Coordinates of C-alpha atoms in Angstrom, one line a residue:
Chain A
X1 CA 34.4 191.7 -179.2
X2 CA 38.1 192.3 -179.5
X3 CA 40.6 189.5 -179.3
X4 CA 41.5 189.9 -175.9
X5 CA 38.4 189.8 -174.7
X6 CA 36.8 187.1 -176.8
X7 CA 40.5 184.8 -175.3
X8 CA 39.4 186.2 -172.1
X9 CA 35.6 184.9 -172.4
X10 CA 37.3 181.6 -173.7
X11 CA 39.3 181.5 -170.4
X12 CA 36.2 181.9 -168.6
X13 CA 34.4 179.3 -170.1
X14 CA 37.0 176.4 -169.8
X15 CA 37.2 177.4 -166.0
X16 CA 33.6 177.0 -165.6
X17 CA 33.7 173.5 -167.8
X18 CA 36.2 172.2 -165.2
X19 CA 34.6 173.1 -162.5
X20 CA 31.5 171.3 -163.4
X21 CA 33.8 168.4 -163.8
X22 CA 34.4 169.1 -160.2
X23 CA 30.7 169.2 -159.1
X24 CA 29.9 165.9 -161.4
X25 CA 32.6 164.3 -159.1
X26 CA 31.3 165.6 -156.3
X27 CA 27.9 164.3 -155.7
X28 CA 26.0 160.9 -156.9
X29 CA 22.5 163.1 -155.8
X30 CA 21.1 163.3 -159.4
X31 CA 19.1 166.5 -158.6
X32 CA 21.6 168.2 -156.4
X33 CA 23.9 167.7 -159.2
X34 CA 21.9 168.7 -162.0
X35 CA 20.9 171.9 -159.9
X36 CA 24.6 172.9 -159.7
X37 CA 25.7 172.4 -163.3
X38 CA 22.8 174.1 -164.8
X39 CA 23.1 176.9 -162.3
X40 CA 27.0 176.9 -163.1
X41 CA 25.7 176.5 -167.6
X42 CA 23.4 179.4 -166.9
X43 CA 25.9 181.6 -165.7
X44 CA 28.3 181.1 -168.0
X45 CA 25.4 181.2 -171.0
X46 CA 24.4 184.7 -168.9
X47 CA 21.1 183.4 -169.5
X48 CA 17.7 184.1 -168.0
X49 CA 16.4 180.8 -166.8
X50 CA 17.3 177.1 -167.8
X51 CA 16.0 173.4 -167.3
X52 CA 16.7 169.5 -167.7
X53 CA 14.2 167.3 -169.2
X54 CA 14.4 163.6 -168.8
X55 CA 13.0 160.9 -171.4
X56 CA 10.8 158.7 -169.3
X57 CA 11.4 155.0 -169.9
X58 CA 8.1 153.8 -169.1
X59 CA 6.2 157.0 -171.0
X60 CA 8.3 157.6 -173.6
X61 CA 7.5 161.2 -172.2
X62 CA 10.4 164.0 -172.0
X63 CA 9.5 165.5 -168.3
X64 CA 10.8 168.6 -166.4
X65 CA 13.4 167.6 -163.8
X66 CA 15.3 171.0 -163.2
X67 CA 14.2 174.0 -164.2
X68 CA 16.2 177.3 -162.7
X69 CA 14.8 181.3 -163.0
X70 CA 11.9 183.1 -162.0
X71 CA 9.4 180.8 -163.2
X72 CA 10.9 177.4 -161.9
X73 CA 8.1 176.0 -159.1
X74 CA 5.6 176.6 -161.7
X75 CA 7.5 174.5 -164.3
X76 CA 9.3 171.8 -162.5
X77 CA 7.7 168.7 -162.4
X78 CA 4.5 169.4 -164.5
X79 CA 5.7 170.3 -168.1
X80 CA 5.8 166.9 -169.8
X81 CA 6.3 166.6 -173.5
X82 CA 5.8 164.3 -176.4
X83 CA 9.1 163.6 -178.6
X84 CA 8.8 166.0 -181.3
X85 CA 6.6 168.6 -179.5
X86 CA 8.1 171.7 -178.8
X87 CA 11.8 172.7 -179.0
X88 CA 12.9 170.0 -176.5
X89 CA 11.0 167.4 -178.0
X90 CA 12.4 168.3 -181.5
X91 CA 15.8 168.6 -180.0
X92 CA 15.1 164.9 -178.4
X93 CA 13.6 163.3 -181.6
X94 CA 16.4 164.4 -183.7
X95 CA 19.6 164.2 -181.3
X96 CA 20.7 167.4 -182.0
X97 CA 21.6 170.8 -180.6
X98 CA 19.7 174.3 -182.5
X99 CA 20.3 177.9 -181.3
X100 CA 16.4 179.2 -181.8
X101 CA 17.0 183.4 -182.0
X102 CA 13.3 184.1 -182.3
X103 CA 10.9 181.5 -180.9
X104 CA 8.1 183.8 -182.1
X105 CA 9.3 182.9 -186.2
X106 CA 9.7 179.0 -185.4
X107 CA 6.9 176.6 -185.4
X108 CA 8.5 174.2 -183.6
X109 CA 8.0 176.4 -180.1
X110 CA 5.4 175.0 -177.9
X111 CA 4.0 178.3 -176.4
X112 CA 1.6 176.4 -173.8
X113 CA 4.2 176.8 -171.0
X114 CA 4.7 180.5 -171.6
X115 CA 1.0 180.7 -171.4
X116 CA 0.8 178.7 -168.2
X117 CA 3.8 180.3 -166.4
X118 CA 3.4 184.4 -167.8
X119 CA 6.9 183.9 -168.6
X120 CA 8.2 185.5 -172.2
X121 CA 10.4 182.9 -173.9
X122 CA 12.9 185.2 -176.9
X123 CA 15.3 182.8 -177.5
X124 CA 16.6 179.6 -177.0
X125 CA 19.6 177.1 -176.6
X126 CA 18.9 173.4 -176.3
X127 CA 21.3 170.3 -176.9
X128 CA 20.1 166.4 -176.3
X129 CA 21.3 164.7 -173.1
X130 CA 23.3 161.6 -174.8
X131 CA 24.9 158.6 -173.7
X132 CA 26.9 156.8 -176.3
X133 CA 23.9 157.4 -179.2
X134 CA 21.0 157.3 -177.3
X135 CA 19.0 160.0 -176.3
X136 CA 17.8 160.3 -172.5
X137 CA 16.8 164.2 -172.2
X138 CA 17.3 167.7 -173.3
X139 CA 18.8 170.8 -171.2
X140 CA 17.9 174.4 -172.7
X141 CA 19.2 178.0 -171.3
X142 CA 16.6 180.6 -172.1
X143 CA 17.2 184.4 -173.0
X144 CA 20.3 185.6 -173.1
X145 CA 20.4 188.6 -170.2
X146 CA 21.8 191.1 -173.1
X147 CA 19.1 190.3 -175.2
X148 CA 21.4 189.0 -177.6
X149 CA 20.4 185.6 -179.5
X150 CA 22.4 182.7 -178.4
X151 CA 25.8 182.3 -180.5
X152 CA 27.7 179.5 -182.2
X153 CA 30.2 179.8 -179.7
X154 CA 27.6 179.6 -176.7
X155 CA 26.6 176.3 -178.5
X156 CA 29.6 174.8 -179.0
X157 CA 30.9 175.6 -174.5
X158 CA 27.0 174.3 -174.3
X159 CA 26.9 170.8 -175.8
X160 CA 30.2 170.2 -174.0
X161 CA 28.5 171.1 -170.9
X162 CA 25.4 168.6 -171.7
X163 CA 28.1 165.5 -172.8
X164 CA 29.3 166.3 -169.5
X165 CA 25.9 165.9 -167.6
X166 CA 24.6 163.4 -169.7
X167 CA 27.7 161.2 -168.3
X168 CA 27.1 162.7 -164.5
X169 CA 23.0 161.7 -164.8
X170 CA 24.4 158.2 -166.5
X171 CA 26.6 157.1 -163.0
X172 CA 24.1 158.1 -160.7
X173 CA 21.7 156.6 -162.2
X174 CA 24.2 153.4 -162.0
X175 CA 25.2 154.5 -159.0
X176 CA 21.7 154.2 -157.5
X177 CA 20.3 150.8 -159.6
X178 CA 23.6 149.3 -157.7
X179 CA 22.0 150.5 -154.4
X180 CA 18.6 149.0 -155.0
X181 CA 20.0 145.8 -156.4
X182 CA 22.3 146.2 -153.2
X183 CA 19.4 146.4 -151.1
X184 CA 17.4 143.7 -153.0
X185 CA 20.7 141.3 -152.6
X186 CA 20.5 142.0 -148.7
X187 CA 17.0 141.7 -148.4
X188 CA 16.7 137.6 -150.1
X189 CA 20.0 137.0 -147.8
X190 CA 17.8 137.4 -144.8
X191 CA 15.1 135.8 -146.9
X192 CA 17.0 133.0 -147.7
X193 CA 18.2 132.6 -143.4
X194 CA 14.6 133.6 -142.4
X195 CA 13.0 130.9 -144.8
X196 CA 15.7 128.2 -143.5
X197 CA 15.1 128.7 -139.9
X198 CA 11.5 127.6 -140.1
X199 CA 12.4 124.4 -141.3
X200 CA 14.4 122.2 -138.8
X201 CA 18.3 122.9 -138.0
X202 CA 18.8 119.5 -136.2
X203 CA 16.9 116.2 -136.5
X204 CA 15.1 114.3 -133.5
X205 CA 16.8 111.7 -132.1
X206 CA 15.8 108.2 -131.2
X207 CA 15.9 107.9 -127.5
X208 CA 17.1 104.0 -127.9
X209 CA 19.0 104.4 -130.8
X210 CA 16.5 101.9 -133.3
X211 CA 15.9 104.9 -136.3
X212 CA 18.3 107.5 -137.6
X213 CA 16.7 110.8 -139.3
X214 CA 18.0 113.3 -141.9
X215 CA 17.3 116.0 -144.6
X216 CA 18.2 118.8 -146.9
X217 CA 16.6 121.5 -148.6
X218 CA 18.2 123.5 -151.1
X219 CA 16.0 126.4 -153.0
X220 CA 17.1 127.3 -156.6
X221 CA 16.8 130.7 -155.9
X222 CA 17.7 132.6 -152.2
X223 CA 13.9 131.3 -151.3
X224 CA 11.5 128.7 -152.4
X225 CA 8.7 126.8 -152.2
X226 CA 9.6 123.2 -150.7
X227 CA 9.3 122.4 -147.2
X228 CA 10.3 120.0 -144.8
X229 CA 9.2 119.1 -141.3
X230 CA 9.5 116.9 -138.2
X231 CA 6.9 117.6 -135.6
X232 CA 6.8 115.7 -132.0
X233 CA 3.2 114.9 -131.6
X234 CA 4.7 112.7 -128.4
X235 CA 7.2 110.8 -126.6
X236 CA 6.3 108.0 -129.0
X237 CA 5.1 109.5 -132.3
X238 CA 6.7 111.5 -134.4
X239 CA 5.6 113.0 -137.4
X240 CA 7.3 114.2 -140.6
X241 CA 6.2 116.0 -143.9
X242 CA 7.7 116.7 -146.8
X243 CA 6.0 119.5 -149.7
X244 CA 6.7 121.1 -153.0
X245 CA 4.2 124.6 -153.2
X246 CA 3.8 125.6 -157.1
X247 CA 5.3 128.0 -158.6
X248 CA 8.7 129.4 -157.1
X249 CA 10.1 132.5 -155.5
X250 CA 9.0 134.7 -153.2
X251 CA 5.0 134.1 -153.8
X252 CA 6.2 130.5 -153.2
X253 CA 8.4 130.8 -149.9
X254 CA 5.7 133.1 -147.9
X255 CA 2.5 130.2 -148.9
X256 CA 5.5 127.8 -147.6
X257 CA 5.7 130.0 -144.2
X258 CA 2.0 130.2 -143.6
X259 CA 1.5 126.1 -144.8
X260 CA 4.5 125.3 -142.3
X261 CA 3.0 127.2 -139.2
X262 CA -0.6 125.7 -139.7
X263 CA 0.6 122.2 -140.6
X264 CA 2.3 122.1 -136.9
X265 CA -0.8 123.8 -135.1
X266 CA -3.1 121.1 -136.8
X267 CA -1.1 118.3 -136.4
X268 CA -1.5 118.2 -132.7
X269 CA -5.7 118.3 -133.3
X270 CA -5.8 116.1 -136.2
X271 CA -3.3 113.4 -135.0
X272 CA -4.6 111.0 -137.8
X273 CA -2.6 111.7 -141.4
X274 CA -5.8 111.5 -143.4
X275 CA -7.7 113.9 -141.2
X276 CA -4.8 116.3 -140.8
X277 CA -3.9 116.6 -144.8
X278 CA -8.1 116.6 -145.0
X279 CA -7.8 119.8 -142.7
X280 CA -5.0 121.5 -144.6
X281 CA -7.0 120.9 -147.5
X282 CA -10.0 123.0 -146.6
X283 CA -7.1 125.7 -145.1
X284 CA -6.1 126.1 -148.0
X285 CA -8.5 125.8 -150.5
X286 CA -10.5 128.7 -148.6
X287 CA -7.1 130.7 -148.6
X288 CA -6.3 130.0 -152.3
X289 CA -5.1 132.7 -154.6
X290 CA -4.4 132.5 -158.2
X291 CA -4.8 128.7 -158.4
X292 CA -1.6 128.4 -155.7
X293 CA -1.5 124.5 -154.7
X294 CA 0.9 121.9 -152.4
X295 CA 1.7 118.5 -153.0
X296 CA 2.4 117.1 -149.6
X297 CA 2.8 113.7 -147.6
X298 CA 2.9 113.4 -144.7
X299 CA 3.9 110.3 -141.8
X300 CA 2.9 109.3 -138.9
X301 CA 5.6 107.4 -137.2
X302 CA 5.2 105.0 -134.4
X303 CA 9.3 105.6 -132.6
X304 CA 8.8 101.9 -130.4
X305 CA 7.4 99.9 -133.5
X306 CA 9.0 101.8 -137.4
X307 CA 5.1 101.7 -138.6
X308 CA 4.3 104.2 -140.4
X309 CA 1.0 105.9 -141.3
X310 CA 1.2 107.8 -144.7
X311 CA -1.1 110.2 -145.8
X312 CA -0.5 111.4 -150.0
X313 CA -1.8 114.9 -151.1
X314 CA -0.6 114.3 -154.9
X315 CA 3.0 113.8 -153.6
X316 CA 6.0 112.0 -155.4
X317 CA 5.4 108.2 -153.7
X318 CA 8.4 107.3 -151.5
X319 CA 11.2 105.1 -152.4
X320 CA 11.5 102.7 -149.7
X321 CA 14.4 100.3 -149.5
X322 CA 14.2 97.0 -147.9
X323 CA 17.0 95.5 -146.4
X324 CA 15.8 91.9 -145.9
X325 CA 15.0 91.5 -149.8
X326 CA 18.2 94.5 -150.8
X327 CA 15.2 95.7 -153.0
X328 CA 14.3 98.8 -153.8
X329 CA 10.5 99.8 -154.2
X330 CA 8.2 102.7 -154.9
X331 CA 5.4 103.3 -152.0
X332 CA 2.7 103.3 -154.5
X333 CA 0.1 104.0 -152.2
X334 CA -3.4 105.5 -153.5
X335 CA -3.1 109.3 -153.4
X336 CA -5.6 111.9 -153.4
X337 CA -4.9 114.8 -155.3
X338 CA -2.6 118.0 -154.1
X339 CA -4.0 120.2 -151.7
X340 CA -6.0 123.4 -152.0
X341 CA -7.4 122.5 -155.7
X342 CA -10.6 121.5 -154.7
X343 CA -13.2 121.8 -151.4
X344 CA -13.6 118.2 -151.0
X345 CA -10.5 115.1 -151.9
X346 CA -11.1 111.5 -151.2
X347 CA -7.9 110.8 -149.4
X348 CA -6.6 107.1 -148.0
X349 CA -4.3 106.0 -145.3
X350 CA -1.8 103.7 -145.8
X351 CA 0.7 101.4 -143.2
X352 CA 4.0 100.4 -143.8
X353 CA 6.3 98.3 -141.6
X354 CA 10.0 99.6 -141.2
X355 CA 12.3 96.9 -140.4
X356 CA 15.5 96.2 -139.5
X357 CA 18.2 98.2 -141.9
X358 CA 15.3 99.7 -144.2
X359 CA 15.5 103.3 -145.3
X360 CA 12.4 105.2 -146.9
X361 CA 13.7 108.2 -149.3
X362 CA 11.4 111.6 -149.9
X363 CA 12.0 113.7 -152.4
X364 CA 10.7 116.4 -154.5
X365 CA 10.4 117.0 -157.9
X366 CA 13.3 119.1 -158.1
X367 CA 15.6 115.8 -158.0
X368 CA 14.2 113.9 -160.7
X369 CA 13.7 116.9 -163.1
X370 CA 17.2 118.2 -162.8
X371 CA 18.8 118.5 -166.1
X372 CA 21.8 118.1 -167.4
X373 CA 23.7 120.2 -169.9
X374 CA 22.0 118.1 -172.6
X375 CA 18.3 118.4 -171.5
X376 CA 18.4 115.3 -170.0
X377 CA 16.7 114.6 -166.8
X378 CA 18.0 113.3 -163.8
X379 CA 15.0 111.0 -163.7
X380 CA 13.2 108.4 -160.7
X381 CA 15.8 105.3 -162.3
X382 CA 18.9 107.4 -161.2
X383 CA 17.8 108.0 -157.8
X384 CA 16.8 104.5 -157.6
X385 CA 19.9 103.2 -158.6
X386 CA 21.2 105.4 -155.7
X387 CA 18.8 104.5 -152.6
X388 CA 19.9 101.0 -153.6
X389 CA 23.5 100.9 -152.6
X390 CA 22.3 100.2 -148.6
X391 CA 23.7 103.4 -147.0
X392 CA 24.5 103.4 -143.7
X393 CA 23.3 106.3 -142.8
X394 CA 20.4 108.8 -144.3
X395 CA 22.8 111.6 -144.2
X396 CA 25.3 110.1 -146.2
X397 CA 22.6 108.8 -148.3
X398 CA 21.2 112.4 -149.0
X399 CA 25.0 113.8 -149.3
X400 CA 25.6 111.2 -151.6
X401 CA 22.5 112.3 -154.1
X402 CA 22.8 115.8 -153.9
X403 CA 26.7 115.2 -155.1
X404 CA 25.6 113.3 -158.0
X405 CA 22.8 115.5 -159.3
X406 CA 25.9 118.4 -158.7
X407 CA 27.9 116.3 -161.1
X408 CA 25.1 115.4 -163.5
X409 CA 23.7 119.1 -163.7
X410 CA 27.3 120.6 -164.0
X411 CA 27.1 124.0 -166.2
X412 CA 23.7 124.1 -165.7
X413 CA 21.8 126.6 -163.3
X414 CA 19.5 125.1 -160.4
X415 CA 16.0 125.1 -162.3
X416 CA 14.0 124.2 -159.4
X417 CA 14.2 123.7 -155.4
X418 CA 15.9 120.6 -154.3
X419 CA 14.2 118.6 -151.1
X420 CA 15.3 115.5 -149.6
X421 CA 14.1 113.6 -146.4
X422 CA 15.2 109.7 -145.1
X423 CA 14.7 107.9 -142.2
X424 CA 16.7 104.7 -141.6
X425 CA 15.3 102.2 -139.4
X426 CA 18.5 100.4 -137.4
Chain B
X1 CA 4.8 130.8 -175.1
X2 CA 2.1 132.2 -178.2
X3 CA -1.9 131.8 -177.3
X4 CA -4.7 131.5 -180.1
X5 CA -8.1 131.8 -178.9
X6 CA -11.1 130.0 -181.3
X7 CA -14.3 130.2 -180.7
X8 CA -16.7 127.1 -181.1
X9 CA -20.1 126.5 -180.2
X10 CA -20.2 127.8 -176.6
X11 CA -16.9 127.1 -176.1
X12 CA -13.4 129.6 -175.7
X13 CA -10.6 127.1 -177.4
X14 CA -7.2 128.1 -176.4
X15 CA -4.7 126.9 -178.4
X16 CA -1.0 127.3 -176.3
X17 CA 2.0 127.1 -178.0
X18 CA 5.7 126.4 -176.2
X19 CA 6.6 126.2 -172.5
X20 CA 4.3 127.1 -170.4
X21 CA 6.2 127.9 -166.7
X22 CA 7.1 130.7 -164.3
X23 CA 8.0 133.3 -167.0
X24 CA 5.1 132.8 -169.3
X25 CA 2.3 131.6 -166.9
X26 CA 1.0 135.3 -166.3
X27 CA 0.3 135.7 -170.0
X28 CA -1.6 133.1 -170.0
X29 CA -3.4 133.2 -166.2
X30 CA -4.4 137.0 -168.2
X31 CA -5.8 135.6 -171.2
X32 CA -7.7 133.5 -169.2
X33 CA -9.4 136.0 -166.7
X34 CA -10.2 138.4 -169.8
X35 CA -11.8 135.2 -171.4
X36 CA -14.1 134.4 -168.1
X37 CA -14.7 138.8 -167.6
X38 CA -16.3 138.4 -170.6
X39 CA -18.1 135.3 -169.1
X40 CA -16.8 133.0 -171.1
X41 CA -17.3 129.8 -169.1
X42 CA -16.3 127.0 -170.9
X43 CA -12.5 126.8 -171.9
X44 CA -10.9 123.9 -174.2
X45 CA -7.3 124.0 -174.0
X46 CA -5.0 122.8 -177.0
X47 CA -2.0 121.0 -175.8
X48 CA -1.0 119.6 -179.2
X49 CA 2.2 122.1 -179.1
X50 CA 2.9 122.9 -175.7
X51 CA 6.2 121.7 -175.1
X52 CA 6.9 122.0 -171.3
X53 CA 4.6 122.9 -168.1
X54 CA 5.9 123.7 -164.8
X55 CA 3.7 124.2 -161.6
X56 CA 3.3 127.5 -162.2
X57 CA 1.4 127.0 -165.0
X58 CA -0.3 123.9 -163.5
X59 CA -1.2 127.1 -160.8
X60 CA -3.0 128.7 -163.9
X61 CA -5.2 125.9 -164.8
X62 CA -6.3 125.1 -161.1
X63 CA -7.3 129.3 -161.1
X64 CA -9.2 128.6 -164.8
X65 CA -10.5 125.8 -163.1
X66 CA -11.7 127.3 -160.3
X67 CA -13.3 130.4 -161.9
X68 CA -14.7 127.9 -164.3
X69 CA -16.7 125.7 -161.4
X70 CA -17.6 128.9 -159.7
X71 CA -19.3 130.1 -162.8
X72 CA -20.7 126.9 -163.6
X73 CA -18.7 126.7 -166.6
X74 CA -16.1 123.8 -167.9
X75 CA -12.5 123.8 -168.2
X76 CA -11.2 120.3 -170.7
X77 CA -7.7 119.8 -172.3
X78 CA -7.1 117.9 -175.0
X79 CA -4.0 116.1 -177.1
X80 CA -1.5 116.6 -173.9
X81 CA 1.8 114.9 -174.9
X82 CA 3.2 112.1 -173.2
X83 CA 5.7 113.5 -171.1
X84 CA 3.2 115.9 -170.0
X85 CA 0.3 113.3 -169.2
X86 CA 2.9 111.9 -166.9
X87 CA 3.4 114.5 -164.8
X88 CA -0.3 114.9 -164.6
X89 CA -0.6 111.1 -163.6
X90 CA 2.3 111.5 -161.0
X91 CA 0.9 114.3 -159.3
X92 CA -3.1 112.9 -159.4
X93 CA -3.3 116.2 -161.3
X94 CA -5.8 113.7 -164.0
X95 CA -7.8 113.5 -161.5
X96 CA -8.2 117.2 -160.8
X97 CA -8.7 117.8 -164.8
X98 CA -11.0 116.7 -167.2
X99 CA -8.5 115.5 -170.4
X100 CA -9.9 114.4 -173.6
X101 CA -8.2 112.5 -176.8
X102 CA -9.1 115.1 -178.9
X103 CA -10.8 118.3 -179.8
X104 CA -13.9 116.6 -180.9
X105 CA -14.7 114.5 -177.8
X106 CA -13.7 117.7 -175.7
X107 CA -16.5 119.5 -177.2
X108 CA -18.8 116.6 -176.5
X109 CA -21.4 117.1 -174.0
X110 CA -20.8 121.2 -173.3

């Protein structure tokens, strides 16, 4: 080749290297875009045929992704390689390029796939795929058209080519694990407002004024596994639950659904507490998967009266303030275990008296267990120390905890879901 | 989270070490259910290092639990720390569990 010619060649080959740059730009469709550049790398390689393999994550296993010439359905998709078998594996093993002139005088040639396809492999050109210094493929042109082996200069325009695809498969790869998370993202935001509507937006009212009613629920992830209810059994009763489902996430918020929509059917059959948390019991227990369990409690509130008839499924007892006395005590009432353990729980009913100015405080677990940037728990004294500062009102009451465990857990992520529930008797 | 599994007498002894919550609880739930396939019945469990349990892995021992009544098997832990026995006692969760002192009065009776 005379000077002219081999300058003119060059020409050729730096046109073609930024027009790939072009196509790379063009597309985020990983197989659209490899299918161009290699078609665009075999041209200017005047080769025969040419491929892409990809290292498998999961496998470990280099596997055909593009494969271009006459042989192409019969390859792509069903050649898969170790590392280190074949030329492709070699070339992925080692990170480096090799010009093969006679596959017939190199071990290293796999000849499997010539056998499979009736294609007649001569010679070969194959550079690793690389981003930064990691390996994730291998493209190859096969058989120069002019029967020629492949030359230095070939390999040199070709493992500027590959840098230049490696990159390409690198953003759309990106490009698409942004869409899923994308998607993901969208899908716990209407998780998160799904989960949120099934638990009450606004708090019954007391018709003459004598209790006030308020809660808050706040998952440590977009959903969770605590639960809050008020259900009208009648004009004059009222009941209200509060719940903690183990574990968290997602497996936690749809056995929070499903609990939430029986526990309100139920309720108006088994008006007793004890026989309605015996009934969600047996649900539940029959339903069970992978030891899932609630701890739940749930009261039966008399609106004329302020007694209340508790129920405990292995609940966190209530804090209940009384304003005669300014004390604070916990409603250490005998409770049965949490619900859908075991078949059969010995359960009790217990009756408190709500008077004039008292407030009763639910919780879960979340608020007591909060930690601060020292490992330190919130604990049941704090919230004590809280609920005993008579509060006017339960909202302010719950506003007021929720800010301090903000404050005490600053710089530290929510580790669990936060539920509070208060009823102030006027 | 790191499990050893003993054998003694009749009895699968799983020794757990670290935290035992949302992240590690599978590895453990699948230790279990391998021990049980091979119908293993009775499971100890060592709490003498585990430092932490969340409901999730509260959600383990109820499923060892339950495999281990349906097979008429046992399922005792033993040497649970303080801090750990009182969320046990909060939740009535010692009354779902049979927990022993020690390894030896575990093994009693199986």
């Amino acid at each position: 080749m005379n000077e002219i010619e081999s300058l003119k060649k060059r020409i050729v080959d730096l046109t073609s290297l930024i027009e790939v740059s072009s196509i790379i730009s063009s597309t985020l469709d990983l197989e659209e875009l490899m299918n161009l550049v290699m078609e665009k790398a075999q041209t200017v390689m005047n080769a025969e045929a040419s491929s892409v393999m990809l290292i498998n994550e999961e496998t470990g296993m280099l596997e055909c992704q593009i494969a271009l010439g006459s042989v192409q359905e019969k390859v792509k998709d069903t050649i898969q390689l170790e590392l280190g078998q074949g030329i492709a594996g070699w070339v992925a093993q080692q990170g480096k390029a090799v010009i093969v002139p006679d596959v017939d005088n190199d071990t290293r040639f796999y000849s499997n796939i010539d056998h499979s396809t009736g294609f007649k492999t001569r010679s070969i050109l194959a550079a690793p795929l690389k981003v930064k210094d990691r390996v994730i493929g291998v493209a190859e042109v096969i058989n120069r058209r002019d029967s020629q082996p492949f030359s230095e200069d070939d390999l040199a325009i070709f493992i500027t080519f590959c840098r230049q695809v490696a990159l390409a498969i690198e953003n759309a790869r990106m490009h698409r694990f942004m869409l899923d998370q994308q998607r993901i993202q969208q899908q716990l935001e209407s998780a998160h407002t799904i989960q949120q509507s099934f638990m009450p937006q606004s708090f019954p009212q007391a018709k003459d004024d004598n209790f006030l009613l308020h809660a808050r629920n706040i998952p440590a992830t977009a959903v969770g596994g605590d639960l809050f209810d008020f259900i009208e059994i009648d004009s004059n009763r009222l009941g209200m639950v509060i719940g903690d489902v183990s574990g968290k996430g997602i497996p936690a918020a749809l056995y929070m659904a499903r609990l939430i929509s029986d526990l309100r059917y139920y309720s108006h059959i088994h008006e007793r507490p004890m026989d309605l948390i015996r009934m969600m019991n047996s649900v539940l227990f029959e339903r069970g998967r992978q030891g899932m369990f609630v701890t739940l409690i749930y009261f039966l509130l008399d609106r004329q009266s302020g007694e209340l008839k508790i129920t405990n499924g292995g609940h966190l007892p209530p804090l209940w303030f009384q304003h005669a006395t300014k004390t604070c005590h916990v409603v250490n009432s005998s409770s049965g275990i949490p619900l859908g353990i075991l078949p059969q729980i010995e359960l009790s009913e217990q009756v408190i008296q709500l008077r004039s100015g008292d407030q009763l405080l639910l919780y879960t677990d979340g608020i007591i267990e909060a930690k601060n940037v020292r490992g330190k728990m919130f604990s049941l004294e704090r919230l004590e120390d809280i609920f005993n500062q008579d509060w006017d009102h339960p909202q302010h009451l719950i506003e007021g905890i929720v800010k301090q465990i903000k404050k005490f857990s600053r710089n530290v992520s929510q580790h669990d879901d936060i539920t509070l529930m208060a009823i102030k008797w006027q | 989270m790191e499990i050893a599994v003993d054998k003694r007498q009749n009895c699968a002894i799983l020794k757990i070490k670290g935290d035992v919550d949302l992240y590690s609880s599978p590895q453990a739930r699948s230790q279990i259910i391998a021990l049980v396939n091979n119908k293993q019945f009775n499971l100890l469990v060592d709490f003498t290092d585990v430092t932490y349990m969340d409901s999730s892995g509260v959600a383990t021992l109820v499923e060892a639990l339950q495999l281990t009544n349906k097979n008429k098997g046992k399922l005792r832990l033993y040497k649970l720390r303080q801090a750990i026995r009182d969320v046990f006692e909060l939740s009535r969760l010692d009354k779902v569990f049979d927990i022993y002192e020690d390894e030896q009065s575990a093994l009693h009776g199986i």
